[in-house]
Amino acid sequence: MSASAASRVHFRTCNLCEAMCGLRIELEGDRITSIRGDEEDPFSRGHICPKALALEDLHKDPDRLRHPMRRTATGWEQVSWDEALDDVARRLHAIQKQHGKDAVGAYLGNPNVHNLGALMFGPGLVRALRSRNRFSATSVDQLPHQFAAHFMFGHQLLVPIPDIDRTRYMLVMGANPVASNGSLMTAPDVRARLRAIQQRGGRVVVVDPRRTETARIADTHVFIRPGTDALALLALLHVAVVENTPRASHLSAHLHGLDTVRELARDFTPERVAPHTGVPADVLRGLARDFLAAEAAVCYGRMGLSTQPFGSLCQWLINVLNAVTGNLDREGGAMFTQPAFDIIGGPRAMGVGPGSFGRWKSRVRGLPEFGGELPSAVLAEEILTPGEGRIRALLTVAGNPVLSTPNGSQLERALGELDFMVSIDPYLNETTRHAHYILPPVSPLERSHYDLVFHALAVRNTAKYSPPLFEPGPDARHDWQIALALQHRLEALRRGRPSVRATLKYQALSRLGPERLLDVGLRLGPHGTRFHPLKQGLSLKKLRESPHGVDLGALKPCLLKRFQTKDRRIHLAPEPLVADMKRLRERFPEGAPEVRDGELLLIGRRHLRDNNSWMHNVPSLLKGKPRCTLMVHPEDAARLGLAEGVDATVTSRVGEVTVPVTVTDDVMPGVVSLPHGYGHGRKGIRMKVATEHAGTSINDLTDDRALDALSGNAAFSGTPVRVRRAEPRAAATPAA
Ligand SMILES: Nc1nc2c(c(=O)[nH]1)N[C@H]1C(S)=C(S)[C@@H](COP(=O)(O)OP(=O)(O)OC[C@H]3O[C@@H](n4cnc5c(=O)[nH]c(N)nc54)[C@H](O)[C@@H]3O)O[C@H]1N2
Ligand SMILES: Nc1nc2c(c(=O)[nH]1)N[C@H]1C(S)=C(S)[C@@H](COP(=O)(O)OP(=O)(O)OC[C@H]3O[C@@H](n4cnc5c(=O)[nH]c(N)nc54)[C@H](O)[C@@H]3O)O[C@H]1N2
Ligand code: SF4
Ligand SMILES: [Mo]
């Protein structure tokens, strides 16, 4: 056979981050010869980042688990799928039978939302547990966005997306899309899209305690003291609605609560908030003036705004600011998608519910559920605190909460106390090493892909399906197959008797798989064959015929069709958010803030070559200088006797770590920054490269008690810490 006969080209979407870049993968036989950006992908137009190449490394990684593993007294052993699944179901069932349903907890991590099968079948498994102790990465990330959307627009996923391609003024707060590639704003090649704003005469402004990669290409960067953005937003609103008149729009008749907003913003002048935010009043006034004057403007706030003590207020106030300036649901402003597979407006069984709040509370701290989940920050205490309803067993699916949730070392201790733990995960890492079973799924290249979630959060309406590149091996299982098999077993044990109907249903779903459900969803969706019969309508077949993806056009105003509040109003002043203003006023009374001597505020950071905690086993992504360093401003460094490269010991309420220092005026004075996702030096993990680049976990410092008290989201930003020069490491003692 000639080499050319064996060569082929495969097109797919990269599933590693939210950007949905199109890839063009060349192969000789089963060997990948190149991975490049797909120039013909109408959305990403050839853009990729260095992580795309890692898809091949992940696929080949010798440390990636390929068989179910069981932990025994003498170490890990390989077991068969049937044995593992049977035993896992049996033990979970037994614990629930003896101690009640809530005795089994579940934690779902971020890669679930990048995984078609997991999204389709994961919820069934979680439902089968019938436990109220459900947790996910949502509450260490974007919960405040969902909280605000639920109360303002009636659905937790009606999250407004900045119309980056048409705006004339983009105010970016607490986001670094040039490094993160955009979040709750799927926009491949953000850098080019930001530059395009400037090229059409618009402006990009970044508000961030660090001069980030995004700040560097912006027209203006403004430092802000961590955790004070709600004040800055109130001052912008003050200028917009107290000193000026709100702009009328097609939404005006539907907006409810404007008077309340005006009253709330009345005393938050730029002058009142300046001492707390560190942003001079005239700078804030300038931002407000430019925002109001722009033909189309949008305020966009991400991680840095949701993961702070007033995260929900921030996301709410951003929506209000966009609304009262006439920029909500409008070209160039903050818009809503109409995705081909509509997880919001489609059939309930195939979508996500509107959200809920406070239907139950966590046992120990009494924190309310949102959308059926409790805050991940309470997981450890729910395991460690004795008493009825204690979590005794845990299921983790695609999550690494030991490195990703606040006070990770406490959680680590807690996992050691569990009677039983099972992880659906491809790696033996900081979290899964505590499991009794690890059930590893196929690699991303062995499965099909369609971005159910990120098409719904994208700056254009597009649709793209990717078939699997490689056939999974005979002993490999998809995430969805593992979830479905466990669900089936758990339900059978609960019933306690055989059921022909249940078996038939299980067999039917196993045959259908995610593809057929996707096809149904596409057909029923707003662009589907149901509304556009004959040739134009979307179906899976149509997407298979369009390997570069289908462009369905720029976002269109559609909120009045999409919003779901029961009273058919768009709520600018929902009660829980208005009530939370009291807490803000108490935290930031008028006048100058009290300064605690020697205290610094810790923030995180992301680097283009990282992806949360789990891609540090890819050698090409770890080349170059170590990235897990503490950024310290030169003034603070001088005061503390720190210099480039020396080690600093950082202490918070919950822990202490020692890390090398980088001295830079990229962070504002009084603020230090450490990336998250490191800390691979823990014993017993099986990720060789990651262990060699272990770094330190920032979440050994972040505090499980620091929350956005309203939503329960973790407040990573602005963790108070003390920093000192580390004791010089003792020189190695020569062997006697
Ligand atoms: N201090 C601080 N903490 C943070 C953040 C921060 O900025 N600062 N960021 C937060 C954010 S935004 C997030 S989303 C969370 C992430 O929190 P998590 O989702 O808990 O953590 P990840 O690091 O994404 O770990 C993903 C896990 O999924 C596994 N995995 C990868 N692909 C697959 C797959 O296809 N199937 C399965 N079954 N498993 C897979 C990996 O091996 C790994 O164990 O971390 C949060 N934690
Ligand atoms: N390369 C890479 N890409 C990723 C990820 C990754 O780990 N690596 N993770 C993915 C995930 S899960 C997510 S959720 C997204 C996140 O996407 P982004 O939100 O864009 O990511 P971050 O870089 O965490 O940006 C948060 C910014 O907030 C700033 N900040 C911190 N505290 C405050 C504050 O109090 N006020 C203000 N105004 N700013 C503050 C930080 O300095 C930082 O620049 O990225 C995704 N993409
Ligand atoms: S930007 Fe995100 S989607 Fe694009 S190649 Fe990089 S990791 Fe993949
Ligand atoms: Mo995230």
Short mmCIF file of C-alpha atoms in Angstrom, two decimals, residues 9-13 20-26 36-48 188 193 462-464 545-551:
data_model
loop_
_atom_site.label_atom_id
_atom_site.label_comp_id
_atom_site.label_asym_id
_atom_site.label_seq_id
_atom_site.Cartn_x
_atom_site.Cartn_y
_atom_site.Cartn_z
CA VAL A 9 -7.53 14.40 6.68
CA HIS A 10 -9.92 14.63 9.58
CA PHE A 11 -11.78 17.75 10.69
CA ARG A 12 -13.00 18.27 14.22
CA THR A 13 -13.62 20.80 16.97
CA MET A 20 -14.46 25.61 19.76
CA CYS A 21 -11.55 25.96 17.33
CA GLY A 22 -11.76 23.93 14.14
CA LEU A 23 -8.89 21.50 13.66
CA ARG A 24 -7.47 19.95 10.54
CA ILE A 25 -5.71 16.72 11.46
CA GLU A 26 -3.59 14.87 8.92
CA ARG A 36 -3.44 22.64 12.34
CA GLY A 37 -6.19 25.19 12.46
CA ASP A 38 -8.98 24.52 9.96
CA GLU A 39 -8.96 27.55 7.66
CA GLU A 40 -12.36 26.54 6.32
CA ASP A 41 -14.07 26.51 9.71
CA PRO A 42 -16.35 29.54 9.30
CA PHE A 43 -16.18 30.38 13.00
CA SER A 44 -12.54 29.88 13.99
CA ARG A 45 -11.05 30.65 10.55
CA GLY A 46 -7.87 28.67 11.16
CA HIS A 47 -7.14 29.83 14.70
CA ILE A 48 -5.79 27.41 17.28
CA PRO A 188 -12.14 31.69 18.74
CA ARG A 193 -11.64 40.03 17.57
CA THR A 462 -22.94 28.05 14.54
CA ALA A 463 -23.22 24.26 14.62
CA LYS A 464 -20.57 21.64 14.11
CA GLU A 545 -22.02 16.65 5.30
CA SER A 546 -20.51 19.91 6.59
CA PRO A 547 -17.26 18.86 8.29
CA HIS A 548 -16.12 22.48 8.78
CA GLY A 549 -19.32 23.40 10.56
CA VAL A 550 -22.34 25.48 9.61
CA ASP A 551 -22.56 29.22 10.18
#
